[in-house]
PDB file of C-alpha atoms in Angstrom:
ATOM      1  CA  MET A   1     129.318 113.154  56.527  1.00 52.00           C
ATOM      2  CA  SER A   2     126.381 112.201  58.590  1.00 54.00           C
ATOM      3  CA  GLN A   3     126.459 112.158  62.309  1.00 60.00           C
ATOM      4  CA  ALA A   4     124.560 109.422  63.989  1.00 62.00           C
ATOM      5  CA  ILE A   5     122.294 110.688  66.684  1.00 64.00           C
ATOM      6  CA  THR A   6     122.808 108.554  69.707  1.00 63.00           C
ATOM      7  CA  ALA A   7     120.609 108.594  72.690  1.00 59.00           C
ATOM      8  CA  SER A   8     122.448 109.019  75.923  1.00 68.00           C
ATOM      9  CA  ALA A   9     122.188 106.178  78.353  1.00 67.00           C
ATOM     10  CA  PRO A  10     119.292 106.617  80.738  1.00 77.00           C
ATOM     11  CA  ILE A  11     120.123 107.399  84.324  1.00 79.00           C
ATOM     12  CA  ASN A  12     120.001 104.248  86.393  1.00 85.00           C
ATOM     13  CA  PHE A  13     118.169 105.455  89.490  1.00 88.00           C
ATOM     14  CA  ARG A  14     118.253 102.005  91.053  1.00 90.00           C
ATOM     15  CA  LYS A  15     122.060 102.071  91.205  1.00 92.00           C
ATOM     16  CA  ILE A  16     122.022 105.642  92.488  1.00 92.00           C
ATOM     17  CA  ALA A  17     119.512 104.646  95.183  1.00 93.00           C
ATOM     18  CA  ALA A  18     121.716 101.707  96.184  1.00 94.00           C
ATOM     19  CA  VAL A  19     124.770 103.978  96.483  1.00 95.00           C
ATOM     20  CA  VAL A  20     122.819 106.521  98.543  1.00 95.00           C
ATOM     21  CA  ALA A  21     121.453 103.771 100.816  1.00 95.00           C
ATOM     22  CA  ALA A  22     124.944 102.314 101.203  1.00 96.00           C
ATOM     23  CA  ALA A  23     126.352 105.733 102.101  1.00 96.00           C
ATOM     24  CA  GLY A  24     123.644 106.248 104.730  1.00 96.00           C
ATOM     25  CA  THR A  25     124.190 102.781 106.171  1.00 96.00           C
ATOM     26  CA  LEU A  26     127.955 103.234 106.368  1.00 97.00           C
ATOM     27  CA  PHE A  27     127.563 106.619 108.028  1.00 96.00           C
ATOM     28  CA  TRP A  28     125.117 105.145 110.548  1.00 96.00           C
ATOM     29  CA  LEU A  29     127.625 102.407 111.390  1.00 96.00           C
ATOM     30  CA  TYR A  30     130.414 105.000 111.680  1.00 96.00           C
ATOM     31  CA  THR A  31     128.388 106.924 114.273  1.00 94.00           C
ATOM     32  CA  PHE A  32     128.678 103.981 116.666  1.00 94.00           C
ATOM     33  CA  TYR A  33     132.463 104.073 116.329  1.00 94.00           C
ATOM     34  CA  PHE A  34     132.544 107.838 116.808  1.00 91.00           C
ATOM     35  CA  ILE A  35     130.267 107.793 119.861  1.00 89.00           C
ATOM     36  CA  ALA A  36     132.348 105.013 121.425  1.00 89.00           C
ATOM     37  CA  HIS A  37     135.424 107.248 121.151  1.00 87.00           C
ATOM     38  CA  VAL A  38     133.880 110.452 122.506  1.00 82.00           C
ATOM     39  CA  PRO A  39     135.902 111.667 125.494  1.00 79.00           C
ATOM     40  CA  PRO A  40     134.046 110.985 128.724  1.00 75.00           C
ATOM     41  CA  GLY A  41     132.256 114.087 129.915  1.00 70.00           C
ATOM     42  CA  ASP A  42     130.782 113.421 133.337  1.00 69.00           C
ATOM     43  CA  GLY A  43     131.085 109.642 133.022  1.00 72.00           C
ATOM     44  CA  SER A  44     127.320 109.078 132.835  1.00 77.00           C
ATOM     45  CA  GLY A  45     127.309 107.551 129.339  1.00 78.00           C
ATOM     46  CA  PHE A  46     124.567 109.857 128.106  1.00 82.00           C
ATOM     47  CA  GLN A  47     126.385 110.244 124.786  1.00 83.00           C
ATOM     48  CA  TRP A  48     124.867 106.877 123.835  1.00 86.00           C
ATOM     49  CA  LEU A  49     121.428 108.483 123.749  1.00 88.00           C
ATOM     50  CA  ALA A  50     122.484 109.884 120.364  1.00 87.00           C
ATOM     51  CA  VAL A  51     122.009 106.387 118.982  1.00 91.00           C
ATOM     52  CA  PHE A  52     118.216 106.719 119.165  1.00 93.00           C
ATOM     53  CA  PRO A  53     117.595 109.615 116.746  1.00 94.00           C
ATOM     54  CA  LEU A  54     120.252 108.272 114.387  1.00 95.00           C
ATOM     55  CA  GLY A  55     118.650 104.828 114.518  1.00 94.00           C
ATOM     56  CA  MET A  56     115.231 106.323 113.818  1.00 96.00           C
ATOM     57  CA  ILE A  57     116.588 108.102 110.752  1.00 96.00           C
ATOM     58  CA  PHE A  58     118.138 104.846 109.571  1.00 96.00           C
ATOM     59  CA  GLY A  59     114.905 102.956 110.147  1.00 95.00           C
ATOM     60  CA  LEU A  60     112.651 105.564 108.530  1.00 96.00           C
ATOM     61  CA  PHE A  61     114.759 106.347 105.468  1.00 96.00           C
ATOM     62  CA  PHE A  62     117.346 103.677 104.721  1.00 95.00           C
ATOM     63  CA  LEU A  63     115.634 100.410 105.594  1.00 95.00           C
ATOM     64  CA  PRO A  64     112.750 101.231 103.218  1.00 94.00           C
ATOM     65  CA  ALA A  65     115.294 102.376 100.627  1.00 94.00           C
ATOM     66  CA  TRP A  66     117.122  99.041 100.842  1.00 94.00           C
ATOM     67  CA  LEU A  67     113.834  97.165 100.557  1.00 95.00           C
ATOM     68  CA  LEU A  68     112.753  99.146  97.493  1.00 93.00           C
ATOM     69  CA  VAL A  69     116.184  98.730  95.880  1.00 93.00           C
ATOM     70  CA  ALA A  70     116.038  94.987  96.519  1.00 92.00           C
ATOM     71  CA  ILE A  71     112.650  94.556  94.867  1.00 93.00           C
ATOM     72  CA  GLY A  72     113.421  97.076  92.131  1.00 88.00           C
ATOM     73  CA  ARG A  73     110.391  99.290  92.680  1.00 88.00           C
ATOM     74  CA  LEU A  74     110.086 103.089  92.589  1.00 90.00           C
ATOM     75  CA  PRO A  75     113.775 103.865  91.948  1.00 90.00           C
ATOM     76  CA  ARG A  76     113.341 107.640  91.697  1.00 92.00           C
ATOM     77  CA  PHE A  77     111.287 107.754  94.896  1.00 94.00           C
ATOM     78  CA  THR A  78     113.863 105.532  96.591  1.00 93.00           C
ATOM     79  CA  THR A  79     116.665 107.880  95.567  1.00 94.00           C
ATOM     80  CA  ALA A  80     114.702 110.850  96.930  1.00 95.00           C
ATOM     81  CA  VAL A  81     114.024 109.043 100.228  1.00 95.00           C
ATOM     82  CA  GLY A  82     117.718 108.195 100.570  1.00 94.00           C
ATOM     83  CA  LEU A  83     118.788 111.760  99.876  1.00 96.00           C
ATOM     84  CA  CYS A  84     116.285 113.040 102.453  1.00 96.00           C
ATOM     85  CA  GLY A  85     117.801 110.568 104.912  1.00 96.00           C
ATOM     86  CA  LEU A  86     121.295 111.882 104.234  1.00 96.00           C
ATOM     87  CA  ILE A  87     120.057 115.424 104.815  1.00 97.00           C
ATOM     88  CA  ALA A  88     118.404 114.359 108.075  1.00 97.00           C
ATOM     89  CA  PHE A  89     121.630 112.650 109.159  1.00 96.00           C
ATOM     90  CA  ALA A  90     123.584 115.839 108.418  1.00 96.00           C
ATOM     91  CA  ILE A  91     121.220 118.026 110.426  1.00 96.00           C
ATOM     92  CA  ILE A  92     121.089 115.723 113.456  1.00 95.00           C
ATOM     93  CA  TRP A  93     124.822 114.968 113.339  1.00 94.00           C
ATOM     94  CA  MET A  94     125.731 118.669 113.358  1.00 94.00           C
ATOM     95  CA  GLN A  95     123.497 119.137 116.406  1.00 93.00           C
ATOM     96  CA  LEU A  96     125.084 116.154 118.154  1.00 90.00           C
ATOM     97  CA  LEU A  97     128.638 117.312 117.475  1.00 88.00           C
ATOM     98  CA  ASN A  98     127.853 120.498 119.377  1.00 89.00           C
ATOM     99  CA  GLU A  99     126.620 118.454 122.341  1.00 84.00           C
ATOM    100  CA  PHE A 100     129.513 115.990 122.636  1.00 79.00           C
ATOM    101  CA  PRO A 101     132.317 117.031 125.009  1.00 74.00           C
ATOM    102  CA  ASN A 102     135.493 118.173 123.293  1.00 71.00           C
ATOM    103  CA  SER A 103     138.819 116.524 123.982  1.00 55.00           C
TER     104      SER A 103
END
């Protein structure tokens, strides 16, 4: 009995980068929904200022990730950039949740 040695399929970093970029994009879109449903604190609308740091994270991490996925270049770097963007979203979002008024 001989066992055939089969090489495992290589990791497709382009697909992983696309999934990470999609997750970041969907979370960014969800933040608009969440901010729109924050209970009014003092009625000033300052909760919408949270859109700016979240938009900067999207623009700095996920727009380049989508571009690199689309042209098929640097898939490992693109995956790393997307994961860094998700980490940045998590850090900023946790800070913002502490600032929003509770219901």
